[in-house]
CSV table of C-alpha atoms in Angstrom, one decimal:
chain,number,residue,atom,x,y,z
X,215,UNK,CA,-46.9,-138.6,-20.0
X,216,UNK,CA,-49.7,-136.5,-19.4
X,217,UNK,CA,-46.9,-133.3,-17.4
X,218,UNK,CA,-43.9,-134.4,-18.3
X,219,UNK,CA,-41.3,-135.8,-16.2
X,220,UNK,CA,-37.6,-134.1,-17.6
X,221,UNK,CA,-36.0,-138.0,-18.4
X,222,UNK,CA,-37.3,-140.8,-19.2
X,223,UNK,CA,-35.1,-144.3,-19.8
X,224,UNK,CA,-36.2,-146.4,-22.9
X,225,UNK,CA,-36.2,-150.0,-23.5
X,226,UNK,CA,-38.7,-150.3,-21.8
X,227,UNK,CA,-37.7,-149.9,-18.3
X,228,UNK,CA,-38.8,-146.4,-17.6
X,229,UNK,CA,-40.0,-144.0,-14.8
X,230,UNK,CA,-43.5,-145.9,-13.5
X,231,UNK,CA,-45.9,-148.4,-14.4
X,232,UNK,CA,-45.6,-150.1,-17.7
X,233,UNK,CA,-48.2,-150.1,-20.7
X,234,UNK,CA,-48.7,-153.9,-21.3
X,235,UNK,CA,-49.4,-154.9,-24.6
X,236,UNK,CA,-51.8,-157.9,-24.7
X,237,UNK,CA,-49.1,-158.8,-27.4
X,238,UNK,CA,-45.7,-158.8,-25.8
X,239,UNK,CA,-43.9,-159.6,-29.2
X,240,UNK,CA,-45.6,-156.0,-30.5
X,241,UNK,CA,-44.2,-154.1,-27.4
X,242,UNK,CA,-41.1,-155.5,-27.9
X,243,UNK,CA,-41.0,-154.6,-32.2
X,244,UNK,CA,-42.4,-151.0,-31.2
X,245,UNK,CA,-39.6,-150.6,-28.2
X,246,UNK,CA,-37.1,-151.3,-31.3
X,247,UNK,CA,-38.3,-149.4,-33.3
X,248,UNK,CA,-37.4,-146.7,-30.5
X,249,UNK,CA,-34.5,-148.1,-29.9
X,250,UNK,CA,-33.2,-147.5,-33.3
X,251,UNK,CA,-34.0,-143.8,-34.3
X,252,UNK,CA,-33.2,-142.8,-30.4
X,253,UNK,CA,-29.9,-144.6,-30.8
X,254,UNK,CA,-29.1,-142.6,-34.7
X,255,UNK,CA,-30.0,-139.4,-32.7
X,256,UNK,CA,-27.6,-139.9,-29.5
X,257,UNK,CA,-24.9,-140.5,-32.6
X,258,UNK,CA,-25.5,-136.6,-33.4
X,259,UNK,CA,-23.3,-134.3,-32.0
X,260,UNK,CA,-26.2,-131.5,-31.5
X,261,UNK,CA,-28.4,-134.0,-30.4
X,262,UNK,CA,-26.8,-135.1,-27.4
X,263,UNK,CA,-28.6,-133.2,-24.6
X,264,UNK,CA,-31.7,-134.6,-25.9
X,265,UNK,CA,-30.4,-138.0,-26.0
X,266,UNK,CA,-28.0,-140.1,-24.3
X,267,UNK,CA,-26.6,-143.4,-24.1
X,268,UNK,CA,-25.7,-145.0,-20.7
X,269,UNK,CA,-25.1,-147.9,-19.3
X,270,UNK,CA,-28.6,-149.7,-17.3
X,271,UNK,CA,-28.3,-152.2,-14.8
X,272,UNK,CA,-31.5,-154.0,-13.7
X,273,UNK,CA,-31.6,-156.0,-10.7
X,274,UNK,CA,-34.1,-158.4,-9.6
X,275,UNK,CA,-35.6,-159.6,-6.1
X,276,UNK,CA,-36.4,-162.8,-7.3
X,277,UNK,CA,-34.5,-165.5,-10.2
X,278,UNK,CA,-35.6,-164.9,-13.5
X,279,UNK,CA,-35.7,-168.2,-14.3
X,280,UNK,CA,-39.3,-169.6,-14.6
X,281,UNK,CA,-41.2,-165.9,-15.0
X,282,UNK,CA,-41.7,-165.8,-18.5
X,283,UNK,CA,-42.0,-161.9,-19.1
X,284,UNK,CA,-37.9,-161.7,-17.9
X,285,UNK,CA,-37.6,-164.0,-20.2
X,286,UNK,CA,-38.2,-163.0,-23.3
X,287,UNK,CA,-36.8,-159.8,-22.5
X,288,UNK,CA,-33.2,-161.5,-22.1
X,289,UNK,CA,-33.7,-163.0,-24.9
X,290,UNK,CA,-35.2,-160.5,-26.7
X,291,UNK,CA,-31.7,-157.9,-25.6
X,292,UNK,CA,-29.7,-160.9,-27.1
X,293,UNK,CA,-31.4,-161.4,-30.5
X,294,UNK,CA,-31.9,-157.8,-31.8
X,295,UNK,CA,-28.1,-157.7,-30.5
X,296,UNK,CA,-29.1,-154.2,-28.2
X,297,UNK,CA,-25.4,-152.9,-27.3
X,298,UNK,CA,-23.6,-153.8,-23.6
X,299,UNK,CA,-25.7,-156.8,-22.9
X,300,UNK,CA,-24.2,-158.7,-19.6
X,301,UNK,CA,-25.5,-160.5,-17.3
X,302,UNK,CA,-24.4,-160.9,-13.8
X,303,UNK,CA,-24.3,-160.5,-9.8
X,304,UNK,CA,-20.8,-158.6,-10.5
X,305,UNK,CA,-23.2,-156.3,-10.6
X,306,UNK,CA,-23.8,-155.7,-7.4
X,307,UNK,CA,-20.2,-155.2,-6.2
X,308,UNK,CA,-19.2,-153.2,-8.9
X,309,UNK,CA,-22.3,-150.5,-8.5
X,310,UNK,CA,-22.2,-150.5,-4.3
X,311,UNK,CA,-25.5,-152.0,-4.6
X,312,UNK,CA,-26.7,-153.1,-1.4
X,313,UNK,CA,-27.6,-156.7,-1.7
X,314,UNK,CA,-30.1,-156.7,1.7
X,315,UNK,CA,-32.8,-154.6,-0.5
X,316,UNK,CA,-36.3,-155.3,-0.4
X,317,UNK,CA,-36.0,-159.0,0.1
X,318,UNK,CA,-32.8,-159.2,-1.0
X,319,UNK,CA,-31.1,-158.7,-5.1
X,320,UNK,CA,-30.5,-162.2,-6.6
X,321,UNK,CA,-30.2,-161.2,-10.4
X,322,UNK,CA,-28.5,-158.3,-12.1
X,323,UNK,CA,-28.3,-157.6,-15.9
X,324,UNK,CA,-27.0,-154.3,-18.2
X,325,UNK,CA,-27.2,-153.0,-21.4
X,326,UNK,CA,-27.1,-149.5,-23.4
X,327,UNK,CA,-30.0,-147.7,-23.4
X,328,UNK,CA,-30.7,-144.5,-24.9
X,329,UNK,CA,-31.9,-141.9,-21.8
X,330,UNK,CA,-33.9,-138.6,-23.1
X,331,UNK,CA,-34.7,-135.6,-21.8
X,332,UNK,CA,-38.1,-135.2,-22.0
X,333,UNK,CA,-38.3,-131.4,-22.4
X,334,UNK,CA,-35.8,-130.8,-24.8
X,335,UNK,CA,-37.2,-133.8,-26.8
X,336,UNK,CA,-40.6,-131.7,-26.8
X,337,UNK,CA,-39.2,-128.6,-28.0
X,338,UNK,CA,-37.5,-130.7,-31.0
X,339,UNK,CA,-40.2,-132.3,-32.1
X,340,UNK,CA,-42.6,-129.9,-32.1
X,341,UNK,CA,-39.8,-127.5,-34.2
X,342,UNK,CA,-39.1,-130.6,-36.2
X,343,UNK,CA,-42.5,-130.6,-37.0
X,344,UNK,CA,-43.5,-127.7,-37.4
X,345,UNK,CA,-40.4,-127.7,-40.2
X,346,UNK,CA,-42.3,-130.3,-42.0
X,347,UNK,CA,-44.7,-127.3,-42.6
X,348,UNK,CA,-47.9,-129.2,-39.5
X,349,UNK,CA,-50.2,-126.4,-38.5
X,350,UNK,CA,-50.5,-126.6,-34.6
X,351,UNK,CA,-54.1,-125.0,-33.3
X,352,UNK,CA,-55.2,-124.9,-30.0
X,353,UNK,CA,-58.9,-125.1,-28.7
X,354,UNK,CA,-60.6,-126.8,-26.4
X,355,UNK,CA,-63.3,-130.3,-27.4
X,356,UNK,CA,-65.5,-131.4,-24.9
X,357,UNK,CA,-67.3,-134.8,-25.1
X,358,UNK,CA,-66.8,-137.6,-27.4
X,359,UNK,CA,-65.4,-137.4,-30.6
X,360,UNK,CA,-67.3,-139.2,-32.5
X,361,UNK,CA,-70.1,-137.7,-31.8
X,362,UNK,CA,-68.7,-134.2,-33.6
X,363,UNK,CA,-66.7,-136.8,-36.5
X,364,UNK,CA,-68.0,-135.1,-39.5
X,365,UNK,CA,-68.1,-131.3,-37.8
X,366,UNK,CA,-64.4,-132.1,-36.9
X,367,UNK,CA,-63.5,-133.0,-40.7
X,368,UNK,CA,-65.3,-130.7,-42.3
X,369,UNK,CA,-63.6,-127.6,-40.1
X,370,UNK,CA,-60.5,-128.2,-40.4
X,371,UNK,CA,-60.8,-129.8,-43.6
X,372,UNK,CA,-59.4,-133.0,-42.5
X,373,UNK,CA,-59.4,-136.7,-44.3
X,374,UNK,CA,-58.8,-138.4,-40.9
X,375,UNK,CA,-58.2,-138.1,-37.3
X,376,UNK,CA,-56.0,-139.8,-34.5
X,377,UNK,CA,-57.1,-139.0,-30.7
X,378,UNK,CA,-53.8,-139.2,-28.8
X,379,UNK,CA,-55.4,-137.4,-25.8
X,380,UNK,CA,-53.9,-139.5,-23.1
X,381,UNK,CA,-56.2,-138.9,-20.2
X,382,UNK,CA,-58.8,-137.2,-22.3
X,383,UNK,CA,-59.3,-139.9,-24.0
X,384,UNK,CA,-61.4,-141.1,-21.1
X,385,UNK,CA,-64.3,-138.4,-22.5
X,386,UNK,CA,-63.0,-138.5,-25.9
X,387,UNK,CA,-63.1,-142.2,-26.8
X,388,UNK,CA,-66.0,-142.4,-24.4
X,389,UNK,CA,-63.0,-145.3,-22.7
X,390,UNK,CA,-63.9,-146.0,-18.7
X,391,UNK,CA,-60.7,-148.1,-19.2
X,392,UNK,CA,-58.2,-144.8,-18.8
X,393,UNK,CA,-57.4,-143.9,-15.6
X,394,UNK,CA,-54.6,-141.3,-14.5
X,395,UNK,CA,-51.8,-143.1,-12.2
X,396,UNK,CA,-49.8,-139.9,-10.7
X,397,UNK,CA,-45.8,-140.0,-10.0
X,398,UNK,CA,-43.2,-138.2,-8.5
X,399,UNK,CA,-39.2,-138.0,-9.3
X,400,UNK,CA,-36.4,-136.5,-6.9
X,401,UNK,CA,-33.7,-134.4,-8.4
X,402,UNK,CA,-30.4,-134.5,-6.7
X,403,UNK,CA,-27.0,-133.2,-7.3
X,404,UNK,CA,-24.7,-135.6,-8.8
X,405,UNK,CA,-20.8,-133.8,-9.2
X,406,UNK,CA,-19.0,-135.7,-7.3
X,407,UNK,CA,-19.2,-133.7,-4.0
X,408,UNK,CA,-21.4,-135.9,-1.9
X,409,UNK,CA,-21.2,-139.1,-3.5
X,410,UNK,CA,-19.4,-140.6,-6.6
X,411,UNK,CA,-20.8,-139.8,-9.4
X,412,UNK,CA,-23.6,-142.5,-10.3
X,413,UNK,CA,-23.0,-142.3,-13.8
X,414,UNK,CA,-25.4,-145.7,-14.6
X,415,UNK,CA,-29.2,-145.7,-14.2
X,416,UNK,CA,-30.2,-148.5,-12.3
X,417,UNK,CA,-33.6,-149.8,-11.9
X,418,UNK,CA,-35.1,-153.1,-9.0
X,419,UNK,CA,-37.3,-155.0,-10.8
X,420,UNK,CA,-40.0,-157.3,-9.2
X,421,UNK,CA,-40.1,-160.5,-11.7
X,422,UNK,CA,-43.6,-161.5,-9.0
X,423,UNK,CA,-46.3,-161.5,-10.1
X,424,UNK,CA,-49.1,-159.0,-10.0
X,425,UNK,CA,-46.7,-156.4,-9.2
X,426,UNK,CA,-46.9,-153.2,-9.7
X,427,UNK,CA,-43.8,-151.4,-9.6
X,428,UNK,CA,-44.9,-148.7,-7.9
X,429,UNK,CA,-42.8,-149.4,-4.7
X,430,UNK,CA,-39.3,-149.9,-6.7
X,431,UNK,CA,-36.6,-147.6,-6.8
X,432,UNK,CA,-34.7,-146.6,-9.6
X,433,UNK,CA,-31.5,-143.8,-10.1
X,434,UNK,CA,-31.8,-142.7,-13.4
X,435,UNK,CA,-28.3,-139.7,-14.4
X,436,UNK,CA,-28.9,-136.5,-16.1
X,437,UNK,CA,-26.1,-135.0,-18.7
X,438,UNK,CA,-26.2,-132.1,-16.0
X,439,UNK,CA,-25.0,-133.2,-12.8
X,440,UNK,CA,-28.5,-134.3,-12.3
X,441,UNK,CA,-29.6,-137.6,-10.6
X,442,UNK,CA,-33.1,-138.6,-10.4
X,443,UNK,CA,-35.1,-140.5,-8.6
X,444,UNK,CA,-38.2,-142.2,-8.4
X,445,UNK,CA,-40.7,-144.3,-8.3
X,446,UNK,CA,-43.9,-143.6,-6.7
X,447,UNK,CA,-47.6,-144.6,-7.9
X,448,UNK,CA,-50.6,-143.2,-7.0
X,449,UNK,CA,-54.1,-143.6,-8.3
X,450,UNK,CA,-55.4,-140.5,-7.2
X,451,UNK,CA,-56.5,-138.2,-10.2
X,452,UNK,CA,-54.2,-135.3,-11.9
X,453,UNK,CA,-53.4,-133.7,-8.7
X,454,UNK,CA,-49.2,-132.9,-8.1
X,455,UNK,CA,-49.9,-132.1,-4.6
X,456,UNK,CA,-47.4,-134.0,-3.2
X,457,UNK,CA,-43.7,-132.3,-1.7
X,458,UNK,CA,-40.3,-133.4,-1.0
X,459,UNK,CA,-41.8,-133.6,2.6
X,460,UNK,CA,-44.2,-136.2,1.6
X,461,UNK,CA,-43.9,-139.3,3.3
X,462,UNK,CA,-44.8,-141.4,-0.2
X,463,UNK,CA,-42.1,-139.0,-1.1
X,464,UNK,CA,-39.5,-140.1,1.8
X,465,UNK,CA,-40.5,-143.2,1.2
X,466,UNK,CA,-39.4,-143.2,-2.5
X,467,UNK,CA,-36.3,-141.8,-1.2
X,468,UNK,CA,-35.1,-144.2,2.0
X,469,UNK,CA,-35.9,-146.9,-1.0
X,470,UNK,CA,-33.2,-145.4,-3.1
X,471,UNK,CA,-30.4,-144.9,-0.4
X,472,UNK,CA,-31.2,-148.4,0.7
X,473,UNK,CA,-30.2,-149.2,-3.2
X,474,UNK,CA,-27.7,-147.3,-3.3
X,475,UNK,CA,-26.4,-146.7,0.4
X,476,UNK,CA,-23.8,-143.6,-0.8
X,477,UNK,CA,-26.8,-141.7,-1.9
X,478,UNK,CA,-27.5,-140.8,2.0
X,479,UNK,CA,-25.3,-138.0,1.6
X,480,UNK,CA,-27.1,-136.3,-1.4
X,481,UNK,CA,-28.0,-133.1,-1.4
X,482,UNK,CA,-31.4,-132.2,-3.1
X,483,UNK,CA,-31.6,-129.5,-6.3
X,484,UNK,CA,-32.8,-126.7,-4.5
X,485,UNK,CA,-33.3,-124.8,-7.6
X,486,UNK,CA,-36.3,-127.7,-8.5
X,487,UNK,CA,-36.0,-130.9,-5.8
X,488,UNK,CA,-39.1,-132.5,-7.0
X,489,UNK,CA,-41.0,-133.2,-10.7
X,490,UNK,CA,-44.4,-135.0,-10.3
X,491,UNK,CA,-47.0,-136.0,-13.3
X,492,UNK,CA,-49.6,-138.0,-14.3
X,493,UNK,CA,-49.3,-141.1,-16.4
X,494,UNK,CA,-52.0,-142.0,-18.9
X,495,UNK,CA,-52.8,-145.5,-18.1
X,496,UNK,CA,-54.9,-147.7,-19.2
X,497,UNK,CA,-56.7,-151.1,-17.8
X,498,UNK,CA,-56.4,-153.7,-21.1
X,499,UNK,CA,-53.3,-151.7,-22.3
X,500,UNK,CA,-52.1,-149.8,-25.4
X,501,UNK,CA,-55.1,-148.7,-27.4
X,502,UNK,CA,-54.0,-147.9,-31.3
X,503,UNK,CA,-57.2,-148.8,-33.5
X,504,UNK,CA,-59.5,-147.7,-35.3
X,505,UNK,CA,-62.8,-146.6,-34.0
X,506,UNK,CA,-64.5,-149.6,-33.8
X,507,UNK,CA,-68.2,-148.1,-32.7
X,508,UNK,CA,-68.8,-147.5,-36.7
X,509,UNK,CA,-67.8,-148.9,-39.8
X,510,UNK,CA,-67.6,-145.7,-41.7
X,511,UNK,CA,-65.1,-143.9,-39.0
X,512,UNK,CA,-62.1,-142.3,-40.0
X,513,UNK,CA,-60.7,-142.4,-36.6
X,514,UNK,CA,-57.8,-143.9,-34.7
X,515,UNK,CA,-56.6,-143.9,-32.0
X,516,UNK,CA,-53.4,-144.4,-30.1
X,517,UNK,CA,-53.5,-143.6,-26.1
X,518,UNK,CA,-53.1,-145.6,-23.2
X,519,UNK,CA,-49.3,-145.7,-23.5
X,520,UNK,CA,-48.7,-145.0,-19.2
X,521,UNK,CA,-44.8,-144.9,-18.4
X,522,UNK,CA,-44.0,-146.5,-21.6
X,523,UNK,CA,-44.6,-143.7,-23.9
X,524,UNK,CA,-41.4,-143.2,-25.5
X,525,UNK,CA,-40.4,-147.1,-25.2
X,526,UNK,CA,-43.4,-147.5,-27.6
X,527,UNK,CA,-43.3,-144.0,-29.3
X,528,UNK,CA,-42.3,-144.7,-32.8
X,529,UNK,CA,-43.8,-148.3,-33.4
X,530,UNK,CA,-47.4,-147.2,-32.6
X,531,UNK,CA,-47.0,-144.0,-34.4
X,532,UNK,CA,-46.2,-145.9,-37.4
X,533,UNK,CA,-49.1,-148.4,-36.9
X,534,UNK,CA,-51.6,-145.8,-36.0
X,535,UNK,CA,-50.3,-143.8,-39.6
X,536,UNK,CA,-50.7,-147.2,-41.1
X,537,UNK,CA,-54.3,-147.3,-40.0
X,538,UNK,CA,-55.2,-144.0,-41.2
X,539,UNK,CA,-53.2,-145.4,-45.0
X,540,UNK,CA,-56.0,-148.1,-44.4
X,541,UNK,CA,-59.2,-146.1,-43.5
X,542,UNK,CA,-58.0,-143.5,-46.7
X,543,UNK,CA,-57.9,-146.3,-48.7
X,544,UNK,CA,-61.8,-147.0,-48.4
X,545,UNK,CA,-62.6,-143.5,-49.4
X,546,UNK,CA,-62.8,-143.4,-53.3
X,547,UNK,CA,-62.1,-139.8,-53.5
X,548,UNK,CA,-58.8,-140.4,-51.5
X,549,UNK,CA,-57.0,-142.9,-52.9
X,550,UNK,CA,-54.9,-140.9,-54.4
X,551,UNK,CA,-53.9,-139.7,-50.6
X,552,UNK,CA,-53.8,-142.9,-49.3
X,553,UNK,CA,-51.1,-143.4,-51.9
X,554,UNK,CA,-48.8,-140.6,-51.3
X,555,UNK,CA,-49.4,-141.6,-47.6
X,556,UNK,CA,-48.6,-145.1,-48.0
X,557,UNK,CA,-44.9,-143.4,-50.4
X,558,UNK,CA,-44.1,-141.6,-47.4
X,559,UNK,CA,-44.4,-144.2,-45.2
X,560,UNK,CA,-41.7,-146.3,-47.5
X,561,UNK,CA,-39.9,-143.5,-47.2
X,562,UNK,CA,-39.8,-143.0,-44.1
X,563,UNK,CA,-39.1,-146.7,-43.3
X,564,UNK,CA,-36.0,-146.2,-45.5
X,565,UNK,CA,-34.3,-143.2,-43.9
X,566,UNK,CA,-34.7,-145.3,-40.6
X,567,UNK,CA,-32.1,-148.0,-41.5
X,568,UNK,CA,-30.4,-144.9,-42.4
X,569,UNK,CA,-30.5,-143.6,-38.9
X,570,UNK,CA,-29.4,-146.7,-37.5
X,571,UNK,CA,-26.2,-146.5,-39.5
X,572,UNK,CA,-25.7,-142.6,-37.9
X,573,UNK,CA,-26.7,-140.3,-40.6
X,574,UNK,CA,-29.5,-137.7,-39.9
C-alpha cells in the first residue's frame, strides 16, 4: 500500500478491495507463488514476528454455488492442498458469529493463511536487498518516464527500468486508470481482558455481482495482543484525514461488532488506535507489462495491485523480471547480461522449491 498498513492477510482475502486481473488463473498462480514463500518464512523462528500462519475464516452473505469467482476460489484451495481447508456453517457457532449480520450469513469456509506484519516485512526486505548489493537512491522524478528514459538509463548506468511507483504511475506511465482508494483500520486490545482472545482472522465476503467490498467487515489478530478491524474504502485521493470519531470509522466498527458481538466490550489501543493509507488501485486491474508506446523501450511496468499487493507480490515480481529479460535479449550487447539474469531466475526458482520445504 502507498502508506503501509501494519498487517496484511495473504491468499486473496486482504485489507481492502482486490486488484482484479483479467486472467483469473494468472492471479491465482501469482498468489500461490507468494503463499509458498510466506509459508516457508513462517516456519523460520527468527521470522515469526514478520509472518505467522493463522486460520482464516470466510463467511458469505449469499450462496457460493453459481458464483464463478467463489467456486473458483474453493476449487483452487482444494486443488493446491492449501492447509486447514474446511467448509461448514458450523463455523458460525464455533466462533460466536452473528448469523443475522448484514443480510444474513449463508456459508462459511476456512483455510490456513500467512498473516504479514507489513512494517516489519518491509524492513526485512530492505535489509535483504541491501545485503545482495542493491544501491538505493532517493530522488524526485516528475512527468512521464518514457520522455526521460534515455537520460535515466544513462544517469544511473542502468540496463532497464522497472516502474513500480504505485499511485505515481498515473503520471509516470501516463495512465489515467490509476487512482487512490483511501482506507483505514482500527486497532483493539486483544489480551483476553474484555473478550475472549481472537486467534483467527474473520472476513465477510459478498457474493453479489458488483460488490465493492467497501462496506464489508474483517477482523485480523496480530502477534502482539492487537486485533485489527476493517475496512473502509474511499475514492477521495490520498488525504489521511479520518479519526476514530469519523462517521465512516464508527460505521466500520459497528459492522465488525455486529459480526462478532463480543467485540462490543473491546478497548482501542490508546497508543495507536487508527491507521490509514491509500491503496494504488487501477481500473482494468494490475499492469505488469512492457512499455507499449515505443517498441525499443527498456521499461517494464508493475503497478495497480490495489489491496492485493502482498498476495500478488512474488508472482508479479517474477513476471516483471521475465519481461526485463525479454527486453535485454533484444539488445545484442546485453545478451550476456540477459543470460545471467535467466540463470539467476533459475536459481531463484530452485531456491523457492527449497523454501517450500521449510529451509531458508
